[in-house]
mmCIF file with all atom_site columns, C-alpha atoms in Angstrom:
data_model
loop_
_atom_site.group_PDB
_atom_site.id
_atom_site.type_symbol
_atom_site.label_atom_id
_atom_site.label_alt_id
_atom_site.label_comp_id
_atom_site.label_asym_id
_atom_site.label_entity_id
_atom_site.label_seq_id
_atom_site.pdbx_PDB_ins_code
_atom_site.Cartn_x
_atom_site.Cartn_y
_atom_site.Cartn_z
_atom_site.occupancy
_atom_site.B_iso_or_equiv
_atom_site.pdbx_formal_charge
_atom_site.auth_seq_id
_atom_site.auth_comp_id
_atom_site.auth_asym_id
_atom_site.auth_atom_id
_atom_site.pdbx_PDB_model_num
ATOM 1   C CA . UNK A 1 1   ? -153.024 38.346 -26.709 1.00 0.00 ? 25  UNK A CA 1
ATOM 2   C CA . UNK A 1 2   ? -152.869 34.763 -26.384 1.00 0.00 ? 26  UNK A CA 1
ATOM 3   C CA . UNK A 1 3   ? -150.771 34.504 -29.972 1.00 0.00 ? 27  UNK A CA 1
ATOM 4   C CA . UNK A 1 4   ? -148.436 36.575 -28.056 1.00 0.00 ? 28  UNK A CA 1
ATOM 5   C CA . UNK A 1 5   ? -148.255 34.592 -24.843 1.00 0.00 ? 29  UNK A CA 1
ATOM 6   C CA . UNK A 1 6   ? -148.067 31.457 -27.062 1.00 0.00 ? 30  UNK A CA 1
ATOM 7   C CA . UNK A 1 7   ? -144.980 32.723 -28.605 1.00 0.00 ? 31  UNK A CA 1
ATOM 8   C CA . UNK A 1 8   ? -142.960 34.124 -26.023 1.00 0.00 ? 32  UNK A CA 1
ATOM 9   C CA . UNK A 1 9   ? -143.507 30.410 -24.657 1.00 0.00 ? 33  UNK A CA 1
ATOM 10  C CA . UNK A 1 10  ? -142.153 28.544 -27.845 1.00 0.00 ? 34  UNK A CA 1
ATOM 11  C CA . UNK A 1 11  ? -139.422 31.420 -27.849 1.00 0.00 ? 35  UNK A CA 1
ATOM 12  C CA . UNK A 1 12  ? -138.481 30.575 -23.818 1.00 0.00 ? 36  UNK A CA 1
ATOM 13  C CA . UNK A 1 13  ? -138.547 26.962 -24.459 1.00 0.00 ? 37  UNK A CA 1
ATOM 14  C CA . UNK A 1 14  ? -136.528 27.022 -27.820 1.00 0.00 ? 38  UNK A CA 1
ATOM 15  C CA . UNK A 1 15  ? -133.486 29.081 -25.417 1.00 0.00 ? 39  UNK A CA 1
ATOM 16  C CA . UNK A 1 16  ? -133.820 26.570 -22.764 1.00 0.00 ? 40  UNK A CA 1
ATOM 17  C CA . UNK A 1 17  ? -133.306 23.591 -24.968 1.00 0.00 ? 41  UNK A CA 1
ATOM 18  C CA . UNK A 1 18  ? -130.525 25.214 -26.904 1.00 0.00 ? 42  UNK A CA 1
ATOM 19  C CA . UNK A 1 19  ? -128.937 26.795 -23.372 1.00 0.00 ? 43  UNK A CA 1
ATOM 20  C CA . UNK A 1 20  ? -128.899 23.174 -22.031 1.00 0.00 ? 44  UNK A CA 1
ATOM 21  C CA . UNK A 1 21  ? -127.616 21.427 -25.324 1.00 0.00 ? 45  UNK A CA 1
ATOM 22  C CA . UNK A 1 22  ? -124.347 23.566 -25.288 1.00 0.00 ? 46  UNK A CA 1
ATOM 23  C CA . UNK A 1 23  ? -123.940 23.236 -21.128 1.00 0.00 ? 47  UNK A CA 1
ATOM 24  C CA . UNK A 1 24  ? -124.136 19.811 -21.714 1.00 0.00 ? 48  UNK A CA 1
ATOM 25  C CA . UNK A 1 25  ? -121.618 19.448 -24.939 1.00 0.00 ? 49  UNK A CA 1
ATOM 26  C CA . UNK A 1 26  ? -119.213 21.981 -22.752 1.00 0.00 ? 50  UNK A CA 1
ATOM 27  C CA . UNK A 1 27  ? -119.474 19.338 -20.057 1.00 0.00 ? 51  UNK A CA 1
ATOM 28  C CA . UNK A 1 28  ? -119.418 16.320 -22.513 1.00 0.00 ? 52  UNK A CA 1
ATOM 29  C CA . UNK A 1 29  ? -116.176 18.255 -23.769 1.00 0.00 ? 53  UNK A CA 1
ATOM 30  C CA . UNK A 1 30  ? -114.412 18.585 -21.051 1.00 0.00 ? 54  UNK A CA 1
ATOM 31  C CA . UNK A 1 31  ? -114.234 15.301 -19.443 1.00 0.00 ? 55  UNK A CA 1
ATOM 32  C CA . UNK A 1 32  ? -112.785 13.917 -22.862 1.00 0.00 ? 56  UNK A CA 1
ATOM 33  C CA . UNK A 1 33  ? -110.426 17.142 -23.711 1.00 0.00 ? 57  UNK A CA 1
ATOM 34  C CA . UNK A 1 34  ? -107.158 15.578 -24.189 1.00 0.00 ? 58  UNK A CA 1
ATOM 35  C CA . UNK A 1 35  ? -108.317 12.110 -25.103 1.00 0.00 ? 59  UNK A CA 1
ATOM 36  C CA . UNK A 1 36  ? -107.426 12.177 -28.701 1.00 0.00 ? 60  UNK A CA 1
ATOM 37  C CA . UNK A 1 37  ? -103.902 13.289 -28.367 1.00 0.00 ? 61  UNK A CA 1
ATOM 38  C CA . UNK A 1 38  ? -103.401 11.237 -25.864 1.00 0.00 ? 62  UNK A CA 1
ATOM 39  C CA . UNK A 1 39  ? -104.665 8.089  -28.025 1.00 0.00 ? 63  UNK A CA 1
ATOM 40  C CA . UNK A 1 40  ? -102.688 9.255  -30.791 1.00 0.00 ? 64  UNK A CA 1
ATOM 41  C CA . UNK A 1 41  ? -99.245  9.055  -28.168 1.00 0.00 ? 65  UNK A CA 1
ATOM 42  C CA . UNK A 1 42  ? -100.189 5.703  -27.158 1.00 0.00 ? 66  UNK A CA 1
ATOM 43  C CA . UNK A 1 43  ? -100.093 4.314  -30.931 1.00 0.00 ? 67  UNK A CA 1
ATOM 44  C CA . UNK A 1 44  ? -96.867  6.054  -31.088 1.00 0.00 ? 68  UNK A CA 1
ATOM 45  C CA . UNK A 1 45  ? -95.876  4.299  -27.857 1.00 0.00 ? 69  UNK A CA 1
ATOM 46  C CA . UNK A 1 46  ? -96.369  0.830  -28.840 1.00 0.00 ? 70  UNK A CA 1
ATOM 47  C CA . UNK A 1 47  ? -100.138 0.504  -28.115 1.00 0.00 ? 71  UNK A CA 1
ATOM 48  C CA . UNK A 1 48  ? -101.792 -1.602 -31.639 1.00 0.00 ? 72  UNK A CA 1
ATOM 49  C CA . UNK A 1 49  ? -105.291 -0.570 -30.397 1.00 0.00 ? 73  UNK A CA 1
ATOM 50  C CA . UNK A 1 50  ? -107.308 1.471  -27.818 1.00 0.00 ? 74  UNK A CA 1
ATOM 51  C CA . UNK A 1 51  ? -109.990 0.031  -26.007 1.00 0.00 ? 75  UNK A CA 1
ATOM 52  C CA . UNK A 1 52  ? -110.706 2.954  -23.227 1.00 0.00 ? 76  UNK A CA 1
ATOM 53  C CA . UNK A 1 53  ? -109.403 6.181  -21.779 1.00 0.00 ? 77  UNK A CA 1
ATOM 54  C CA . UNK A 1 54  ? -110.204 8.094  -18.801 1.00 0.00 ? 78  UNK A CA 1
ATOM 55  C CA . UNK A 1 55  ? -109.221 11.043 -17.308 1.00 0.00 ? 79  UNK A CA 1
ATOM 56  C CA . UNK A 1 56  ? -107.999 10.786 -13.673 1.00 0.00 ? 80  UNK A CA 1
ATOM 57  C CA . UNK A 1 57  ? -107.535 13.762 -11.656 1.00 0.00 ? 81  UNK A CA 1
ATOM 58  C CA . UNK A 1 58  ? -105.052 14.357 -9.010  1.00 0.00 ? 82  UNK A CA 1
ATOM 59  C CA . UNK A 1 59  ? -102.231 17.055 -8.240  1.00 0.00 ? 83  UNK A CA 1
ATOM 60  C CA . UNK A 1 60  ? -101.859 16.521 -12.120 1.00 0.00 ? 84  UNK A CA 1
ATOM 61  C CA . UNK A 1 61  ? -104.165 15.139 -14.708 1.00 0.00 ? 85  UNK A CA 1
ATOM 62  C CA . UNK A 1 62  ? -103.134 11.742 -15.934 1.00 0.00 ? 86  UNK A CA 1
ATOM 63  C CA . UNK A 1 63  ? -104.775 9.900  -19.268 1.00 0.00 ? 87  UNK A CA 1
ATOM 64  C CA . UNK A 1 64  ? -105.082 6.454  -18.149 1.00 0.00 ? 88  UNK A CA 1
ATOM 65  C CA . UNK A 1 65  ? -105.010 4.350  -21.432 1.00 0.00 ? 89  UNK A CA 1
ATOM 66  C CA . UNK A 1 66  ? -106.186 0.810  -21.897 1.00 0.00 ? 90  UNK A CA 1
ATOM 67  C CA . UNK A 1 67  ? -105.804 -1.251 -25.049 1.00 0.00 ? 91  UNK A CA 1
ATOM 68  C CA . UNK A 1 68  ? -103.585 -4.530 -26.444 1.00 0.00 ? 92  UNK A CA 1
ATOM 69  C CA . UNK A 1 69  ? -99.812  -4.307 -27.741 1.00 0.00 ? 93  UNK A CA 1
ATOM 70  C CA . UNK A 1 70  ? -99.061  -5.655 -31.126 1.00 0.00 ? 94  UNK A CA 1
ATOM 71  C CA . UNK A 1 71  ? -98.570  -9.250 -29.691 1.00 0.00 ? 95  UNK A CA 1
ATOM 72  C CA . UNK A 1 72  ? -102.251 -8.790 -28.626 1.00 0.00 ? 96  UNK A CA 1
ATOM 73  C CA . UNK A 1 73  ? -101.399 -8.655 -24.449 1.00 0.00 ? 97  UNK A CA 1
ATOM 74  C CA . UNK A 1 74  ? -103.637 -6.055 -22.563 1.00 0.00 ? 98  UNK A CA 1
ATOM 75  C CA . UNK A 1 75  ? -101.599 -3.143 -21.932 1.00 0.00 ? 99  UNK A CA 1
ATOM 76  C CA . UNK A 1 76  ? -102.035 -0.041 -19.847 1.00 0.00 ? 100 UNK A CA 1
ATOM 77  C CA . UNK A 1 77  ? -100.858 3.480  -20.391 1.00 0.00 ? 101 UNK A CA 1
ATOM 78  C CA . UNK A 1 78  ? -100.380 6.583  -18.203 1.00 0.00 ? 102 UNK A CA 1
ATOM 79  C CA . UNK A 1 79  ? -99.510  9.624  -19.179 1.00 0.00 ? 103 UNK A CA 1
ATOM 80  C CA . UNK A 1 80  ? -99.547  12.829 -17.945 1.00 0.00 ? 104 UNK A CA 1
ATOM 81  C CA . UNK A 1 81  ? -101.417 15.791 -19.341 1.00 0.00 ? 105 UNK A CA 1
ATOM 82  C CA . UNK A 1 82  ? -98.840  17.426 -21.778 1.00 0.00 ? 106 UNK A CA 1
ATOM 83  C CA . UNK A 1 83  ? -96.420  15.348 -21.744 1.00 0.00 ? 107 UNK A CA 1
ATOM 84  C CA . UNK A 1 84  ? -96.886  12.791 -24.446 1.00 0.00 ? 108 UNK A CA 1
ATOM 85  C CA . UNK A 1 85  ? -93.597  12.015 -24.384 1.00 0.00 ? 109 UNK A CA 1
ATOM 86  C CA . UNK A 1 86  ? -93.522  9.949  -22.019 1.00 0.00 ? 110 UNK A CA 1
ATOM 87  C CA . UNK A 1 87  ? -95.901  7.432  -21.204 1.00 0.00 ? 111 UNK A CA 1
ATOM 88  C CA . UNK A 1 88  ? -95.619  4.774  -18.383 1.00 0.00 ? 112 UNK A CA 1
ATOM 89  C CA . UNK A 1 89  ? -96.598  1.317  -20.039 1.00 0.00 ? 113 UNK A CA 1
ATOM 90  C CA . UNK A 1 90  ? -97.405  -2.210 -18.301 1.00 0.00 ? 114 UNK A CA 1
ATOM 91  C CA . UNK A 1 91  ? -98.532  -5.502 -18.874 1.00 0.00 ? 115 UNK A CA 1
ATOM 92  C CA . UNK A 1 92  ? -102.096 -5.238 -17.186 1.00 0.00 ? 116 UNK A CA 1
ATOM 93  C CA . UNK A 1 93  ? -101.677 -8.705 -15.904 1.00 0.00 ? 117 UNK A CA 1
ATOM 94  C CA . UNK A 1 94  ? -98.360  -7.163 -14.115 1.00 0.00 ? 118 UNK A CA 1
ATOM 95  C CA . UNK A 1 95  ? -100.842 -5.188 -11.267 1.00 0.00 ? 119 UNK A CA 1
ATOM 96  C CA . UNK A 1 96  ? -103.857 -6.097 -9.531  1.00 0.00 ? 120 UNK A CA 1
ATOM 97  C CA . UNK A 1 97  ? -107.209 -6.548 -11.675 1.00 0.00 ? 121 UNK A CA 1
ATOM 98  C CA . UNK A 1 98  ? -110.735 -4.807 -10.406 1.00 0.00 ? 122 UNK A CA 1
ATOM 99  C CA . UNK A 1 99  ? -111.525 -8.321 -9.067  1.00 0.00 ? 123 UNK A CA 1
ATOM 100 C CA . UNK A 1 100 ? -108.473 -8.340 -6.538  1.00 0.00 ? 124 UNK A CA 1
ATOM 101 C CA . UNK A 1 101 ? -108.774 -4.720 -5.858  1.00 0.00 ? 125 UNK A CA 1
ATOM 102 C CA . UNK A 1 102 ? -112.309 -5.359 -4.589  1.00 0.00 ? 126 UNK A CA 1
ATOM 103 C CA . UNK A 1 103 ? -111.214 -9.057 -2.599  1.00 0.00 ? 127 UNK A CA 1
ATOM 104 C CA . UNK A 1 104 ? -108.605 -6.288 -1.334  1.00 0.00 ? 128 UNK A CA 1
ATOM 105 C CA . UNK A 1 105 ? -111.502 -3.882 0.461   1.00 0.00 ? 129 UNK A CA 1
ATOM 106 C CA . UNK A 1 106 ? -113.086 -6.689 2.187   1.00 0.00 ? 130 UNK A CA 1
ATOM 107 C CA . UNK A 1 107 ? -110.289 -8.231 3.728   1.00 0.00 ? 131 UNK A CA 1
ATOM 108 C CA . UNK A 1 108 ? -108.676 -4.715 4.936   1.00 0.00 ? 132 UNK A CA 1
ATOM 109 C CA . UNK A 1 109 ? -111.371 -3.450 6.052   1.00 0.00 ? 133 UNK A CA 1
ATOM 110 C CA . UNK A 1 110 ? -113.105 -6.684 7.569   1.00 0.00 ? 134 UNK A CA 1
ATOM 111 C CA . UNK A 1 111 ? -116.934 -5.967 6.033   1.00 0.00 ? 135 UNK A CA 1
ATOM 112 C CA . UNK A 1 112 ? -118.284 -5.710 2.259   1.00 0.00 ? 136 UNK A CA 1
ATOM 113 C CA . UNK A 1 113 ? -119.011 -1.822 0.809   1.00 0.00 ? 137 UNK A CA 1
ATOM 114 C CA . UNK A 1 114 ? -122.607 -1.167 0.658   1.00 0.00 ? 138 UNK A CA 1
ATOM 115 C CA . UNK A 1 115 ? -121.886 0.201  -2.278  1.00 0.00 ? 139 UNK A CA 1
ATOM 116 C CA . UNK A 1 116 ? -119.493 0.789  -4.886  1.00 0.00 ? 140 UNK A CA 1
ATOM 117 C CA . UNK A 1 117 ? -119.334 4.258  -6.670  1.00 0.00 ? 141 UNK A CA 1
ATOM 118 C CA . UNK A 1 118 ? -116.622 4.292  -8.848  1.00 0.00 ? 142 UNK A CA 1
ATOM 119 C CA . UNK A 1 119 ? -113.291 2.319  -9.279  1.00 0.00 ? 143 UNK A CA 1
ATOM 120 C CA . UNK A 1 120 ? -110.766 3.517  -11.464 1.00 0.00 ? 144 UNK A CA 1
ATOM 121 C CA . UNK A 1 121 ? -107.078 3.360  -12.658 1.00 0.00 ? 145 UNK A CA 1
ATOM 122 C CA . UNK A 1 122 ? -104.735 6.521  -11.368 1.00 0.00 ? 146 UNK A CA 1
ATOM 123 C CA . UNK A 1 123 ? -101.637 7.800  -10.697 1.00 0.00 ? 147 UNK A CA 1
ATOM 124 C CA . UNK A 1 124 ? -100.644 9.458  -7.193  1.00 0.00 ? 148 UNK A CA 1
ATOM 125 C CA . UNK A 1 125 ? -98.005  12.133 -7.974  1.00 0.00 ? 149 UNK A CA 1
ATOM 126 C CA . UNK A 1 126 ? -98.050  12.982 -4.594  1.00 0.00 ? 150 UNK A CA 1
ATOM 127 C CA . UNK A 1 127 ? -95.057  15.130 -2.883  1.00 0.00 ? 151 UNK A CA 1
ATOM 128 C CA . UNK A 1 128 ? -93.653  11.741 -1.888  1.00 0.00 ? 152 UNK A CA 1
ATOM 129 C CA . UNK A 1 129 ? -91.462  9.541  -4.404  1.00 0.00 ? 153 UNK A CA 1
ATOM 130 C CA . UNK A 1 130 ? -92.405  6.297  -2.730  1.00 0.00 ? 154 UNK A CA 1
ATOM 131 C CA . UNK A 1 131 ? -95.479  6.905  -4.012  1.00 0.00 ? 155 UNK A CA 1
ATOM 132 C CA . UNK A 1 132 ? -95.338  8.714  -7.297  1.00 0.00 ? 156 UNK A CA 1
ATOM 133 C CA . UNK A 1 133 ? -96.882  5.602  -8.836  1.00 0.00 ? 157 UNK A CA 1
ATOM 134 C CA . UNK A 1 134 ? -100.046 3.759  -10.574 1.00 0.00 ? 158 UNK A CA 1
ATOM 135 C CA . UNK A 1 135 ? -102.737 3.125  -8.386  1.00 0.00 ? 159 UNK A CA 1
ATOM 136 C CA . UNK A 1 136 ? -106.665 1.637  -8.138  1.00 0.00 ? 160 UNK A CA 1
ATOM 137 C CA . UNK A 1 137 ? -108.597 4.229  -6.676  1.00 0.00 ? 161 UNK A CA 1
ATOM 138 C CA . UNK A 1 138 ? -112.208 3.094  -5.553  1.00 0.00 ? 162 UNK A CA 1
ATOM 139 C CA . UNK A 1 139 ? -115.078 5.107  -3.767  1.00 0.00 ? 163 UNK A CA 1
ATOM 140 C CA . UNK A 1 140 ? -117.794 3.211  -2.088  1.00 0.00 ? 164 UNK A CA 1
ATOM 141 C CA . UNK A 1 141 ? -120.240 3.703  0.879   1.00 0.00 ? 165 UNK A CA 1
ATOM 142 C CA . UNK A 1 142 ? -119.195 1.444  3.800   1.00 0.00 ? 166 UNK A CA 1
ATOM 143 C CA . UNK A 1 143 ? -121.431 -0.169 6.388   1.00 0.00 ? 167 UNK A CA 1
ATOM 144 C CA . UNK A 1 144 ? -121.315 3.117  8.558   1.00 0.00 ? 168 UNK A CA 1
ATOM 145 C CA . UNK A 1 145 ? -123.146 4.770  5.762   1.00 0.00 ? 169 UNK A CA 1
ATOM 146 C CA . UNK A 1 146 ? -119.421 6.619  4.897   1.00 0.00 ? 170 UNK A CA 1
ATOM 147 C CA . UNK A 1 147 ? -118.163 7.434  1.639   1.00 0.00 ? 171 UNK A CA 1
ATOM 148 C CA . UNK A 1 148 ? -114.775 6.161  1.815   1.00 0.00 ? 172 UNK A CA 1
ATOM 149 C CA . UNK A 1 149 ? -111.460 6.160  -0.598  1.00 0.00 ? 173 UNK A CA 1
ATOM 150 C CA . UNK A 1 150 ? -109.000 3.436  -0.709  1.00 0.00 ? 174 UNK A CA 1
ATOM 151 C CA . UNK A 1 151 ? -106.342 3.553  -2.861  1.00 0.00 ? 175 UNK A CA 1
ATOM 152 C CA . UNK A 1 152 ? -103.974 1.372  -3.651  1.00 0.00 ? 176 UNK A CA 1
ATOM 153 C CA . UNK A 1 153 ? -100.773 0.557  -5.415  1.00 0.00 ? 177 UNK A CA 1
ATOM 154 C CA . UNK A 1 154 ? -101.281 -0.860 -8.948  1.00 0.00 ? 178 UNK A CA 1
ATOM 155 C CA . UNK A 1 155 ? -98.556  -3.254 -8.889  1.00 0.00 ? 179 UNK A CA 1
ATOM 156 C CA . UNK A 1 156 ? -98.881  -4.430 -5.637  1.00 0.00 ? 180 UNK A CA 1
ATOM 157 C CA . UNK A 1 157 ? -101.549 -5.212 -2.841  1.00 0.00 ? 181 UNK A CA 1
ATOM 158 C CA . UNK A 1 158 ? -99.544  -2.178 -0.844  1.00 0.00 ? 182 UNK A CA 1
ATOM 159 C CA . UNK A 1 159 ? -102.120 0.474  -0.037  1.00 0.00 ? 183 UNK A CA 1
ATOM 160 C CA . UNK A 1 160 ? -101.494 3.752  0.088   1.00 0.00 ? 184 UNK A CA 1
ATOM 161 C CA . UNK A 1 161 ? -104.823 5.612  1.511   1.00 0.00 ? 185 UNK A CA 1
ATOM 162 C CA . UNK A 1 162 ? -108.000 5.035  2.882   1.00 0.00 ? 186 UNK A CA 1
ATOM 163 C CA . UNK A 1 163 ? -109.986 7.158  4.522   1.00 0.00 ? 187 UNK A CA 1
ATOM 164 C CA . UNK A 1 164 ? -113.584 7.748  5.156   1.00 0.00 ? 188 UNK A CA 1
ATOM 165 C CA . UNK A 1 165 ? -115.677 10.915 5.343   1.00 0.00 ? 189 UNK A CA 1
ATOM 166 C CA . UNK A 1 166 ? -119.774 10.949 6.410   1.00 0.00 ? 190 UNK A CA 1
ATOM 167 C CA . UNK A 1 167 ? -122.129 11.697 3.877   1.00 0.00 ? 191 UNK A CA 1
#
């Protein structure tokens, strides 16, 4: 009886590992879908290496690519999802850097985030034209304990949204 037992436990636990190894590879999968085609558009685009890409999600999904030209400038990438076509390029020292995006936050909104969750190249393809641009989006907890969004534009210190929303 206990062989038995013993056995149906190795055969449970043997499912639950393999179970969570392909619900984490289908995850895994998923947030990178799309990155090697849209790596493989960049080099065509004028990009002489790839340092990162990330997947931002908005009304569209954009690839956000980061890497040098063949002069060895930082460069920076975004392309839409299926359309490798076209792909906006600029100079990264053409927009704002993390660093001013952040010095940004704390003079808009008069006190330092408690905490910073996530800041990240975009692009807003919102219904509006003035802003179908690159942006900085960052998420952080503010000093009311809210988890708030600012975005602004990439190029320049003009932002576009902020709002907050309680935890």
């Amino acid at each position: 009886m206990k062989g038995k037992i013993f056995i149906s436990f190795i055969c449970a636990l043997i499912f639950l590992v393999v179970a969570f190894a392909f619900l984490y590879n289908s995850a895994k999968e998923d947030k990178t879908k799309g990155h090697e085609t849209a790596i493989q558009a960049a080099k065509e685009h004028g990009f002489a290496s790839i340092d990162e890409v990330n997947t931002f999600y908005n009304r569209n999904v954009y690839y956000i690519i980061q890497g040098k030209n063949k002069k060895g400038e930082k460069i920076i990438g975004w392309m839409k999802k299926g359309n490798t076509d076209k792909i906006l390029i600029k100079k990264a020292k053409e927009g704002l850097s993390k660093d001013d995006v952040l010095q940004l936050i704390q003079n808009i909104d008069n006190s330092k985030p408690k905490k910073i969750k996530k800041i990240m190249l975009g692009y807003d393809d919102t219904d509006s034209k003035k802003w179908d641009i690159p942006v900085w989006e960052v998420q952080y907890i503010d000093q009311q304990n809210r988890y708030t969004y600012f975005i602004v534009s990439f190029t320049d210190d003009r932002v576009y949204k902020m709002y907050s929303i309680k935890q």
